[in-house]
JSON list of C-alpha atoms in Angstrom, two decimals:
[
{"chain": "A", "resi": 6, "resn": "ASP", "atom": "CA", "xyz": [-0.05, 0.13, -0.16]},
{"chain": "A", "resi": 7, "resn": "GLN", "atom": "CA", "xyz": [1.41, 3.44, -1.00]},
{"chain": "A", "resi": 8, "resn": "GLN", "atom": "CA", "xyz": [1.67, 5.55, 1.84]},
{"chain": "A", "resi": 9, "resn": "VAL", "atom": "CA", "xyz": [3.11, 8.42, -0.27]},
{"chain": "A", "resi": 10, "resn": "LYS", "atom": "CA", "xyz": [1.27, 9.02, -3.20]},
{"chain": "A", "resi": 11, "resn": "GLN", "atom": "CA", "xyz": [1.70, 11.58, -6.33]},
{"chain": "A", "resi": 12, "resn": "ASN", "atom": "CA", "xyz": [-1.58, 11.05, -8.27]},
{"chain": "A", "resi": 13, "resn": "SER", "atom": "CA", "xyz": [-0.82, 13.24, -11.07]},
{"chain": "A", "resi": 14, "resn": "PRO", "atom": "CA", "xyz": [1.95, 11.54, -13.09]},
{"chain": "A", "resi": 15, "resn": "SER", "atom": "CA", "xyz": [2.57, 14.55, -15.51]},
{"chain": "A", "resi": 16, "resn": "LEU", "atom": "CA", "xyz": [2.08, 18.17, -15.20]},
{"chain": "A", "resi": 17, "resn": "SER", "atom": "CA", "xyz": [2.22, 20.87, -18.13]},
{"chain": "A", "resi": 18, "resn": "VAL", "atom": "CA", "xyz": [2.67, 24.31, -17.01]},
{"chain": "A", "resi": 19, "resn": "GLN", "atom": "CA", "xyz": [3.42, 27.58, -19.50]},
{"chain": "A", "resi": 20, "resn": "GLU", "atom": "CA", "xyz": [6.87, 29.37, -18.67]},
{"chain": "A", "resi": 21, "resn": "GLY", "atom": "CA", "xyz": [6.08, 32.67, -15.64]},
{"chain": "A", "resi": 22, "resn": "ARG", "atom": "CA", "xyz": [2.77, 30.43, -14.50]},
{"chain": "A", "resi": 23, "resn": "ILE", "atom": "CA", "xyz": [2.38, 28.88, -11.57]},
{"chain": "A", "resi": 24, "resn": "SER", "atom": "CA", "xyz": [3.25, 24.84, -11.01]},
{"chain": "A", "resi": 25, "resn": "ILE", "atom": "CA", "xyz": [1.75, 23.28, -8.28]},
{"chain": "A", "resi": 26, "resn": "LEU", "atom": "CA", "xyz": [2.75, 19.74, -7.45]},
{"chain": "A", "resi": 27, "resn": "ASN", "atom": "CA", "xyz": [0.88, 17.83, -5.12]},
{"chain": "A", "resi": 28, "resn": "CYS", "atom": "CA", "xyz": [1.42, 14.53, -2.86]},
{"chain": "A", "resi": 29, "resn": "ASP", "atom": "CA", "xyz": [-0.60, 12.84, -0.26]},
{"chain": "A", "resi": 30, "resn": "TYR", "atom": "CA", "xyz": [0.24, 10.56, 2.55]},
{"chain": "A", "resi": 31, "resn": "THR", "atom": "CA", "xyz": [-1.96, 8.07, 4.57]},
{"chain": "A", "resi": 32, "resn": "ASN", "atom": "CA", "xyz": [0.31, 7.55, 7.82]},
{"chain": "A", "resi": 33, "resn": "SER", "atom": "CA", "xyz": [-0.41, 10.61, 10.19]},
{"chain": "A", "resi": 34, "resn": "MET", "atom": "CA", "xyz": [2.84, 10.02, 12.09]},
{"chain": "A", "resi": 35, "resn": "PHE", "atom": "CA", "xyz": [4.82, 11.41, 9.41]},
{"chain": "A", "resi": 36, "resn": "ASP", "atom": "CA", "xyz": [6.21, 14.87, 10.43]},
{"chain": "A", "resi": 37, "resn": "TYR", "atom": "CA", "xyz": [8.96, 15.65, 8.42]},
{"chain": "A", "resi": 38, "resn": "PHE", "atom": "CA", "xyz": [8.73, 16.00, 4.51]},
{"chain": "A", "resi": 39, "resn": "LEU", "atom": "CA", "xyz": [11.18, 16.53, 1.03]},
{"chain": "A", "resi": 40, "resn": "TRP", "atom": "CA", "xyz": [10.75, 17.27, -2.06]},
{"chain": "A", "resi": 41, "resn": "TYR", "atom": "CA", "xyz": [13.19, 16.31, -4.31]},
{"chain": "A", "resi": 42, "resn": "LYS", "atom": "CA", "xyz": [14.02, 17.10, -8.25]},
{"chain": "A", "resi": 43, "resn": "LYS", "atom": "CA", "xyz": [15.60, 14.67, -10.41]},
{"chain": "A", "resi": 44, "resn": "TYR", "atom": "CA", "xyz": [16.87, 15.66, -13.84]},
{"chain": "A", "resi": 45, "resn": "PRO", "atom": "CA", "xyz": [17.02, 12.65, -16.96]},
{"chain": "A", "resi": 46, "resn": "ALA", "atom": "CA", "xyz": [20.64, 10.81, -16.17]},
{"chain": "A", "resi": 47, "resn": "GLU", "atom": "CA", "xyz": [21.11, 12.40, -12.87]},
{"chain": "A", "resi": 48, "resn": "GLY", "atom": "CA", "xyz": [20.01, 11.40, -9.20]},
{"chain": "A", "resi": 49, "resn": "PRO", "atom": "CA", "xyz": [17.27, 13.12, -7.28]},
{"chain": "A", "resi": 50, "resn": "THR", "atom": "CA", "xyz": [18.41, 16.65, -5.58]},
{"chain": "A", "resi": 51, "resn": "PHE", "atom": "CA", "xyz": [17.01, 18.12, -2.66]},
{"chain": "A", "resi": 52, "resn": "LEU", "atom": "CA", "xyz": [15.10, 21.14, -3.19]},
{"chain": "A", "resi": 53, "resn": "ILE", "atom": "CA", "xyz": [12.79, 22.28, -0.29]},
{"chain": "A", "resi": 54, "resn": "SER", "atom": "CA", "xyz": [11.65, 20.46, 3.49]},
{"chain": "A", "resi": 55, "resn": "ILE", "atom": "CA", "xyz": [9.29, 21.03, 5.31]},
{"chain": "A", "resi": 56, "resn": "SER", "atom": "CA", "xyz": [8.51, 20.05, 9.49]},
{"chain": "A", "resi": 57, "resn": "SER", "atom": "CA", "xyz": [5.24, 19.39, 10.62]},
{"chain": "A", "resi": 58, "resn": "ILE", "atom": "CA", "xyz": [5.27, 22.32, 13.18]},
{"chain": "A", "resi": 59, "resn": "LYS", "atom": "CA", "xyz": [5.05, 24.62, 10.06]},
{"chain": "A", "resi": 60, "resn": "ASP", "atom": "CA", "xyz": [2.54, 25.00, 7.51]},
{"chain": "A", "resi": 61, "resn": "LYS", "atom": "CA", "xyz": [4.85, 26.40, 5.17]},
{"chain": "A", "resi": 62, "resn": "ASN", "atom": "CA", "xyz": [8.36, 26.83, 3.94]},
{"chain": "A", "resi": 63, "resn": "GLU", "atom": "CA", "xyz": [9.65, 29.46, 1.28]},
{"chain": "A", "resi": 64, "resn": "ASP", "atom": "CA", "xyz": [12.85, 29.15, -0.50]},
{"chain": "A", "resi": 65, "resn": "GLY", "atom": "CA", "xyz": [13.07, 31.71, -3.28]},
{"chain": "A", "resi": 66, "resn": "ARG", "atom": "CA", "xyz": [10.71, 30.41, -6.40]},
{"chain": "A", "resi": 67, "resn": "PHE", "atom": "CA", "xyz": [9.82, 27.23, -4.31]},
{"chain": "A", "resi": 68, "resn": "THR", "atom": "CA", "xyz": [7.05, 26.78, -1.37]},
{"chain": "A", "resi": 69, "resn": "VAL", "atom": "CA", "xyz": [6.11, 24.08, 0.13]},
{"chain": "A", "resi": 70, "resn": "PHE", "atom": "CA", "xyz": [2.61, 23.80, 1.68]},
{"chain": "A", "resi": 71, "resn": "LEU", "atom": "CA", "xyz": [1.66, 21.40, 4.60]},
{"chain": "A", "resi": 72, "resn": "ASN", "atom": "CA", "xyz": [-1.76, 20.69, 5.46]},
{"chain": "A", "resi": 73, "resn": "LYS", "atom": "CA", "xyz": [-2.03, 18.12, 8.36]},
{"chain": "A", "resi": 74, "resn": "SER", "atom": "CA", "xyz": [-5.51, 17.63, 8.83]},
{"chain": "A", "resi": 75, "resn": "ALA", "atom": "CA", "xyz": [-5.97, 16.74, 4.79]},
{"chain": "A", "resi": 76, "resn": "LYS", "atom": "CA", "xyz": [-2.66, 14.74, 4.98]},
{"chain": "A", "resi": 77, "resn": "HIS", "atom": "CA", "xyz": [-1.60, 16.64, 1.99]},
{"chain": "A", "resi": 78, "resn": "LEU", "atom": "CA", "xyz": [1.50, 18.76, 0.92]},
{"chain": "A", "resi": 79, "resn": "SER", "atom": "CA", "xyz": [2.05, 20.75, -2.00]},
{"chain": "A", "resi": 80, "resn": "LEU", "atom": "CA", "xyz": [5.00, 22.42, -4.13]},
{"chain": "A", "resi": 81, "resn": "HIS", "atom": "CA", "xyz": [4.56, 25.57, -5.62]},
{"chain": "A", "resi": 82, "resn": "ILE", "atom": "CA", "xyz": [6.59, 26.68, -8.08]},
{"chain": "A", "resi": 83, "resn": "VAL", "atom": "CA", "xyz": [6.41, 30.70, -9.12]},
{"chain": "A", "resi": 84, "resn": "PRO", "atom": "CA", "xyz": [7.47, 31.39, -11.55]},
{"chain": "A", "resi": 85, "resn": "SER", "atom": "CA", "xyz": [8.09, 28.54, -13.31]},
{"chain": "A", "resi": 86, "resn": "GLN", "atom": "CA", "xyz": [10.84, 28.13, -15.77]},
{"chain": "A", "resi": 87, "resn": "PRO", "atom": "CA", "xyz": [11.99, 25.96, -18.72]},
{"chain": "A", "resi": 88, "resn": "GLY", "atom": "CA", "xyz": [14.86, 24.72, -16.56]},
{"chain": "A", "resi": 89, "resn": "ASP", "atom": "CA", "xyz": [12.16, 23.40, -14.00]},
{"chain": "A", "resi": 90, "resn": "SER", "atom": "CA", "xyz": [11.37, 20.86, -16.13]},
{"chain": "A", "resi": 91, "resn": "ALA", "atom": "CA", "xyz": [12.02, 17.34, -14.19]},
{"chain": "A", "resi": 92, "resn": "VAL", "atom": "CA", "xyz": [10.47, 14.93, -12.44]},
{"chain": "A", "resi": 93, "resn": "TYR", "atom": "CA", "xyz": [9.17, 16.01, -8.39]},
{"chain": "A", "resi": 94, "resn": "PHE", "atom": "CA", "xyz": [9.67, 13.75, -5.87]},
{"chain": "A", "resi": 95, "resn": "CYS", "atom": "CA", "xyz": [8.15, 13.88, -2.33]},
{"chain": "A", "resi": 96, "resn": "ALA", "atom": "CA", "xyz": [8.99, 12.07, 0.23]},
{"chain": "A", "resi": 97, "resn": "ALA", "atom": "CA", "xyz": [8.15, 11.71, 3.82]},
{"chain": "A", "resi": 98, "resn": "SER", "atom": "CA", "xyz": [9.64, 10.24, 7.02]},
{"chain": "A", "resi": 99, "resn": "GLY", "atom": "CA", "xyz": [8.03, 9.81, 10.62]},
{"chain": "A", "resi": 100, "resn": "ASP", "atom": "CA", "xyz": [11.21, 9.35, 12.55]},
{"chain": "A", "resi": 101, "resn": "PRO", "atom": "CA", "xyz": [13.86, 11.89, 11.84]},
{"chain": "A", "resi": 102, "resn": "GLY", "atom": "CA", "xyz": [17.39, 10.21, 12.25]},
{"chain": "A", "resi": 103, "resn": "THR", "atom": "CA", "xyz": [16.47, 7.08, 10.64]},
{"chain": "A", "resi": 104, "resn": "TYR", "atom": "CA", "xyz": [16.81, 5.98, 7.36]},
{"chain": "A", "resi": 105, "resn": "LYS", "atom": "CA", "xyz": [12.76, 5.70, 6.91]},
{"chain": "A", "resi": 106, "resn": "TYR", "atom": "CA", "xyz": [11.67, 8.42, 4.31]},
{"chain": "A", "resi": 107, "resn": "ILE", "atom": "CA", "xyz": [9.08, 7.08, 2.10]},
{"chain": "A", "resi": 108, "resn": "PHE", "atom": "CA", "xyz": [8.78, 7.98, -1.40]},
{"chain": "A", "resi": 109, "resn": "GLY", "atom": "CA", "xyz": [6.06, 8.88, -3.58]},
{"chain": "A", "resi": 110, "resn": "THR", "atom": "CA", "xyz": [6.09, 7.91, -7.44]},
{"chain": "A", "resi": 111, "resn": "GLY", "atom": "CA", "xyz": [7.19, 11.55, -8.72]},
{"chain": "A", "resi": 112, "resn": "THR", "atom": "CA", "xyz": [5.28, 13.89, -10.81]},
{"chain": "A", "resi": 113, "resn": "ARG", "atom": "CA", "xyz": [6.88, 14.71, -14.26]},
{"chain": "A", "resi": 114, "resn": "LEU", "atom": "CA", "xyz": [6.86, 18.52, -14.95]},
{"chain": "A", "resi": 115, "resn": "LYS", "atom": "CA", "xyz": [6.76, 20.22, -18.30]},
{"chain": "A", "resi": 116, "resn": "VAL", "atom": "CA", "xyz": [7.25, 23.97, -18.42]},
{"chain": "A", "resi": 117, "resn": "LEU", "atom": "CA", "xyz": [6.39, 24.91, -21.87]},
{"chain": "A", "resi": 118, "resn": "ALA", "atom": "CA", "xyz": [8.47, 28.21, -23.26]},
{"chain": "B", "resi": 4, "resn": "ASP", "atom": "CA", "xyz": [33.93, 16.66, -8.56]},
{"chain": "B", "resi": 5, "resn": "ALA", "atom": "CA", "xyz": [30.80, 14.79, -7.69]},
{"chain": "B", "resi": 6, "resn": "ASP", "atom": "CA", "xyz": [30.19, 14.03, -3.93]},
{"chain": "B", "resi": 7, "resn": "VAL", "atom": "CA", "xyz": [28.39, 10.97, -4.50]},
{"chain": "B", "resi": 8, "resn": "THR", "atom": "CA", "xyz": [29.66, 8.80, -7.86]},
{"chain": "B", "resi": 9, "resn": "GLN", "atom": "CA", "xyz": [28.49, 5.38, -9.01]},
{"chain": "B", "resi": 10, "resn": "THR", "atom": "CA", "xyz": [30.11, 2.83, -11.17]},
{"chain": "B", "resi": 11, "resn": "PRO", "atom": "CA", "xyz": [29.36, 1.77, -13.81]},
{"chain": "B", "resi": 12, "resn": "ARG", "atom": "CA", "xyz": [26.76, 4.43, -14.79]},
{"chain": "B", "resi": 13, "resn": "ASN", "atom": "CA", "xyz": [24.97, 1.74, -17.52]},
{"chain": "B", "resi": 14, "resn": "ARG", "atom": "CA", "xyz": [25.48, -2.44, -17.26]},
{"chain": "B", "resi": 15, "resn": "ILE", "atom": "CA", "xyz": [23.84, -5.16, -19.31]},
{"chain": "B", "resi": 16, "resn": "THR", "atom": "CA", "xyz": [23.96, -8.48, -17.92]},
{"chain": "B", "resi": 17, "resn": "LYS", "atom": "CA", "xyz": [22.30, -11.91, -18.41]},
{"chain": "B", "resi": 18, "resn": "THR", "atom": "CA", "xyz": [20.10, -14.00, -15.96]},
{"chain": "B", "resi": 19, "resn": "GLY", "atom": "CA", "xyz": [21.98, -15.68, -13.43]},
{"chain": "B", "resi": 20, "resn": "LYS", "atom": "CA", "xyz": [25.30, -13.57, -13.83]},
{"chain": "B", "resi": 21, "resn": "ARG", "atom": "CA", "xyz": [26.79, -12.10, -10.50]},
{"chain": "B", "resi": 22, "resn": "ILE", "atom": "CA", "xyz": [26.79, -8.53, -10.46]},
{"chain": "B", "resi": 23, "resn": "MET", "atom": "CA", "xyz": [28.16, -5.68, -8.30]},
{"chain": "B", "resi": 24, "resn": "LEU", "atom": "CA", "xyz": [27.52, -2.11, -8.30]},
{"chain": "B", "resi": 25, "resn": "GLU", "atom": "CA", "xyz": [29.61, 0.28, -6.11]},
{"chain": "B", "resi": 26, "resn": "CYS", "atom": "CA", "xyz": [29.30, 3.78, -4.39]},
{"chain": "B", "resi": 27, "resn": "SER", "atom": "CA", "xyz": [31.94, 6.24, -3.16]},
{"chain": "B", "resi": 28, "resn": "GLN", "atom": "CA", "xyz": [31.45, 9.68, -1.42]},
{"chain": "B", "resi": 29, "resn": "THR", "atom": "CA", "xyz": [33.44, 12.61, -0.45]},
{"chain": "B", "resi": 30, "resn": "LYS", "atom": "CA", "xyz": [30.79, 14.28, 1.57]},
{"chain": "B", "resi": 31, "resn": "GLY", "atom": "CA", "xyz": [32.10, 12.32, 4.97]},
{"chain": "B", "resi": 32, "resn": "HIS", "atom": "CA", "xyz": [28.70, 11.20, 5.67]},
{"chain": "B", "resi": 33, "resn": "ASP", "atom": "CA", "xyz": [28.77, 8.17, 7.88]},
{"chain": "B", "resi": 34, "resn": "ARG", "atom": "CA", "xyz": [25.04, 7.04, 6.61]},
{"chain": "B", "resi": 35, "resn": "MET", "atom": "CA", "xyz": [24.74, 5.07, 3.09]},
{"chain": "B", "resi": 36, "resn": "TYR", "atom": "CA", "xyz": [21.78, 3.99, 1.46]},
{"chain": "B", "resi": 37, "resn": "TRP", "atom": "CA", "xyz": [20.98, 1.80, -2.02]},
{"chain": "B", "resi": 38, "resn": "TYR", "atom": "CA", "xyz": [17.42, 2.90, -3.70]},
{"chain": "B", "resi": 39, "resn": "ARG", "atom": "CA", "xyz": [15.92, 1.10, -6.58]},
{"chain": "B", "resi": 40, "resn": "GLN", "atom": "CA", "xyz": [13.36, 3.17, -9.17]},
{"chain": "B", "resi": 41, "resn": "ASP", "atom": "CA", "xyz": [11.20, 1.58, -11.11]},
{"chain": "B", "resi": 42, "resn": "PRO", "atom": "CA", "xyz": [8.62, 3.25, -13.63]},
{"chain": "B", "resi": 43, "resn": "GLY", "atom": "CA", "xyz": [5.22, 4.02, -11.43]},
{"chain": "B", "resi": 44, "resn": "LEU", "atom": "CA", "xyz": [6.82, 2.92, -8.09]},
{"chain": "B", "resi": 45, "resn": "GLY", "atom": "CA", "xyz": [9.24, 5.86, -7.05]},
{"chain": "B", "resi": 46, "resn": "LEU", "atom": "CA", "xyz": [12.28, 4.94, -4.91]},
{"chain": "B", "resi": 47, "resn": "ARG", "atom": "CA", "xyz": [12.62, 2.12, -2.73]},
{"chain": "B", "resi": 48, "resn": "LEU", "atom": "CA", "xyz": [14.89, 1.16, 0.02]},
{"chain": "B", "resi": 49, "resn": "ILE", "atom": "CA", "xyz": [16.92, -2.00, -0.61]},
{"chain": "B", "resi": 50, "resn": "TYR", "atom": "CA", "xyz": [19.47, -1.73, 2.03]},
{"chain": "B", "resi": 51, "resn": "TYR", "atom": "CA", "xyz": [21.35, 0.77, 4.11]},
{"chain": "B", "resi": 52, "resn": "SER", "atom": "CA", "xyz": [24.14, 1.32, 6.37]},
{"chain": "B", "resi": 53, "resn": "PHE", "atom": "CA", "xyz": [24.74, 3.60, 9.40]},
{"chain": "B", "resi": 54, "resn": "ASP", "atom": "CA", "xyz": [28.64, 2.91, 9.86]},
{"chain": "B", "resi": 55, "resn": "VAL", "atom": "CA", "xyz": [31.19, 0.33, 8.57]},
{"chain": "B", "resi": 56, "resn": "LYS", "atom": "CA", "xyz": [29.79, -1.82, 11.18]},
{"chain": "B", "resi": 57, "resn": "ASP", "atom": "CA", "xyz": [26.15, -1.61, 10.67]},
{"chain": "B", "resi": 58, "resn": "ILE", "atom": "CA", "xyz": [24.12, -2.93, 7.58]},
{"chain": "B", "resi": 59, "resn": "ASN", "atom": "CA", "xyz": [20.52, -3.09, 7.73]},
{"chain": "B", "resi": 60, "resn": "LYS", "atom": "CA", "xyz": [17.96, -4.31, 5.13]},
{"chain": "B", "resi": 61, "resn": "GLY", "atom": "CA", "xyz": [15.28, -1.75, 3.50]},
{"chain": "B", "resi": 62, "resn": "GLU", "atom": "CA", "xyz": [12.29, -2.62, 2.51]},
{"chain": "B", "resi": 63, "resn": "ILE", "atom": "CA", "xyz": [13.06, -4.80, -0.68]},
{"chain": "B", "resi": 64, "resn": "SER", "atom": "CA", "xyz": [16.31, -6.87, 0.35]},
{"chain": "B", "resi": 65, "resn": "ASP", "atom": "CA", "xyz": [15.85, -9.72, -1.58]},
{"chain": "B", "resi": 66, "resn": "GLY", "atom": "CA", "xyz": [18.24, -10.72, -3.93]},
{"chain": "B", "resi": 67, "resn": "TYR", "atom": "CA", "xyz": [20.51, -8.00, -2.94]},
{"chain": "B", "resi": 68, "resn": "SER", "atom": "CA", "xyz": [23.25, -8.09, -0.92]},
{"chain": "B", "resi": 69, "resn": "VAL", "atom": "CA", "xyz": [25.65, -5.33, 0.30]},
{"chain": "B", "resi": 70, "resn": "SER", "atom": "CA", "xyz": [29.29, -4.27, 1.48]},
{"chain": "B", "resi": 71, "resn": "ARG", "atom": "CA", "xyz": [30.68, -1.65, 3.47]},
{"chain": "B", "resi": 72, "resn": "GLN", "atom": "CA", "xyz": [34.19, -1.59, 2.54]},
{"chain": "B", "resi": 73, "resn": "ALA", "atom": "CA", "xyz": [35.01, 1.99, 4.29]},
{"chain": "B", "resi": 74, "resn": "GLN", "atom": "CA", "xyz": [33.02, 4.92, 5.33]},
{"chain": "B", "resi": 75, "resn": "ALA", "atom": "CA", "xyz": [33.51, 6.16, 2.00]},
{"chain": "B", "resi": 76, "resn": "LYS", "atom": "CA", "xyz": [32.38, 3.37, -0.15]},
{"chain": "B", "resi": 77, "resn": "PHE", "atom": "CA", "xyz": [29.08, 1.43, -0.25]},
{"chain": "B", "resi": 78, "resn": "SER", "atom": "CA", "xyz": [28.71, -1.95, -2.64]},
{"chain": "B", "resi": 79, "resn": "LEU", "atom": "CA", "xyz": [25.47, -3.34, -3.68]},
{"chain": "B", "resi": 80, "resn": "SER", "atom": "CA", "xyz": [25.72, -6.80, -5.50]},
{"chain": "B", "resi": 81, "resn": "LEU", "atom": "CA", "xyz": [22.77, -9.03, -7.03]},
{"chain": "B", "resi": 82, "resn": "GLU", "atom": "CA", "xyz": [24.13, -12.62, -6.56]},
{"chain": "B", "resi": 83, "resn": "SER", "atom": "CA", "xyz": [22.21, -14.26, -9.65]},
{"chain": "B", "resi": 84, "resn": "ALA", "atom": "CA", "xyz": [20.57, -11.85, -11.58]},
{"chain": "B", "resi": 85, "resn": "ILE", "atom": "CA", "xyz": [17.17, -12.02, -13.13]},
{"chain": "B", "resi": 86, "resn": "PRO", "atom": "CA", "xyz": [15.00, -9.70, -15.20]},
{"chain": "B", "resi": 87, "resn": "ASN", "atom": "CA", "xyz": [12.83, -8.29, -12.44]},
{"chain": "B", "resi": 88, "resn": "GLN", "atom": "CA", "xyz": [16.16, -6.73, -11.27]},
{"chain": "B", "resi": 89, "resn": "THR", "atom": "CA", "xyz": [16.48, -4.41, -14.13]},
{"chain": "B", "resi": 90, "resn": "ALA", "atom": "CA", "xyz": [15.95, -1.00, -12.91]},
{"chain": "B", "resi": 91, "resn": "LEU", "atom": "CA", "xyz": [17.74, 2.24, -11.98]},
{"chain": "B", "resi": 92, "resn": "TYR", "atom": "CA", "xyz": [20.03, 2.08, -8.93]},
{"chain": "B", "resi": 93, "resn": "PHE", "atom": "CA", "xyz": [20.75, 4.77, -6.53]},
{"chain": "B", "resi": 94, "resn": "CYS", "atom": "CA", "xyz": [23.17, 5.20, -3.94]},
{"chain": "B", "resi": 95, "resn": "ALA", "atom": "CA", "xyz": [22.68, 8.17, -1.60]},
{"chain": "B", "resi": 96, "resn": "THR", "atom": "CA", "xyz": [24.27, 9.68, 1.66]},
{"chain": "B", "resi": 97, "resn": "SER", "atom": "CA", "xyz": [23.30, 11.54, 4.87]},
{"chain": "B", "resi": 98, "resn": "ASP", "atom": "CA", "xyz": [24.90, 12.92, 7.72]},
{"chain": "B", "resi": 99, "resn": "PHE", "atom": "CA", "xyz": [23.85, 11.54, 11.04]},
{"chain": "B", "resi": 100, "resn": "ARG", "atom": "CA", "xyz": [24.52, 15.04, 12.58]},
{"chain": "B", "resi": 101, "resn": "ASP", "atom": "CA", "xyz": [21.72, 16.48, 10.47]},
{"chain": "B", "resi": 102, "resn": "SER", "atom": "CA", "xyz": [18.44, 15.63, 12.69]},
{"chain": "B", "resi": 103, "resn": "THR", "atom": "CA", "xyz": [16.30, 15.85, 9.12]},
{"chain": "B", "resi": 104, "resn": "ASP", "atom": "CA", "xyz": [18.57, 13.19, 7.72]},
{"chain": "B", "resi": 105, "resn": "THR", "atom": "CA", "xyz": [18.26, 14.84, 4.11]},
{"chain": "B", "resi": 106, "resn": "GLN", "atom": "CA", "xyz": [19.97, 12.28, 1.84]},
{"chain": "B", "resi": 107, "resn": "TYR", "atom": "CA", "xyz": [22.29, 13.33, -1.07]},
{"chain": "B", "resi": 108, "resn": "PHE", "atom": "CA", "xyz": [22.00, 10.98, -4.14]},
{"chain": "B", "resi": 109, "resn": "GLY", "atom": "CA", "xyz": [24.53, 9.70, -6.82]},
{"chain": "B", "resi": 110, "resn": "PRO", "atom": "CA", "xyz": [23.70, 9.95, -10.33]},
{"chain": "B", "resi": 111, "resn": "GLY", "atom": "CA", "xyz": [22.10, 6.08, -10.84]},
{"chain": "B", "resi": 112, "resn": "THR", "atom": "CA", "xyz": [23.48, 2.83, -12.49]},
{"chain": "B", "resi": 113, "resn": "ARG", "atom": "CA", "xyz": [20.97, 1.95, -15.30]},
{"chain": "B", "resi": 114, "resn": "LEU", "atom": "CA", "xyz": [20.77, -2.19, -14.86]},
{"chain": "B", "resi": 115, "resn": "THR", "atom": "CA", "xyz": [19.30, -4.17, -17.31]},
{"chain": "B", "resi": 116, "resn": "VAL", "atom": "CA", "xyz": [18.91, -8.05, -17.17]},
{"chain": "B", "resi": 117, "resn": "LEU", "atom": "CA", "xyz": [18.60, -9.80, -19.95]}
]
């Protein structure tokens, strides 16, 4: 059973507009969340994180929102750029300091110029 | 130079062959991990190691073994490869001093078992 779900396998957005990538989880014990970006032929690279004690975390064009009651997090990219075209994975952990990050299946974002 | 390197980057082998994938890191991290990625399944943990003397099974360890030769090196072996082990394999590291345990990934090894 998939504990971390990214229900949209792909998303296309026009350059300059907002990209919203969604992630749902089932385990209420998860309390730390990461987003990774992956380009073809490269490993995933860490993008942004959020702890369950927050509902929002910003880093430049990237903002992650967490809705604990809905067990939902989202990554907003504003404005979207062609270089943001990649696969985005969310990951969740209920126990920081251990190995237990559960990854979603990824969403492929394509930003159209 | 890359902090986490994997060799080989691509490998094609036949069913029944023994294969070793290698991972090296210069980040000075004590924790190392092996994942596999399959289409539609995301990243799944195979094995992890918190230090040279510590090896632990992950979610999908059957058919795999690992060796932590040094703090900087972590190898994954397929003793007798089978076609459903065809996948993209990633090594990752993390620092025990980082309470978030953020993981840093290598570039991946694409393995095809015929």
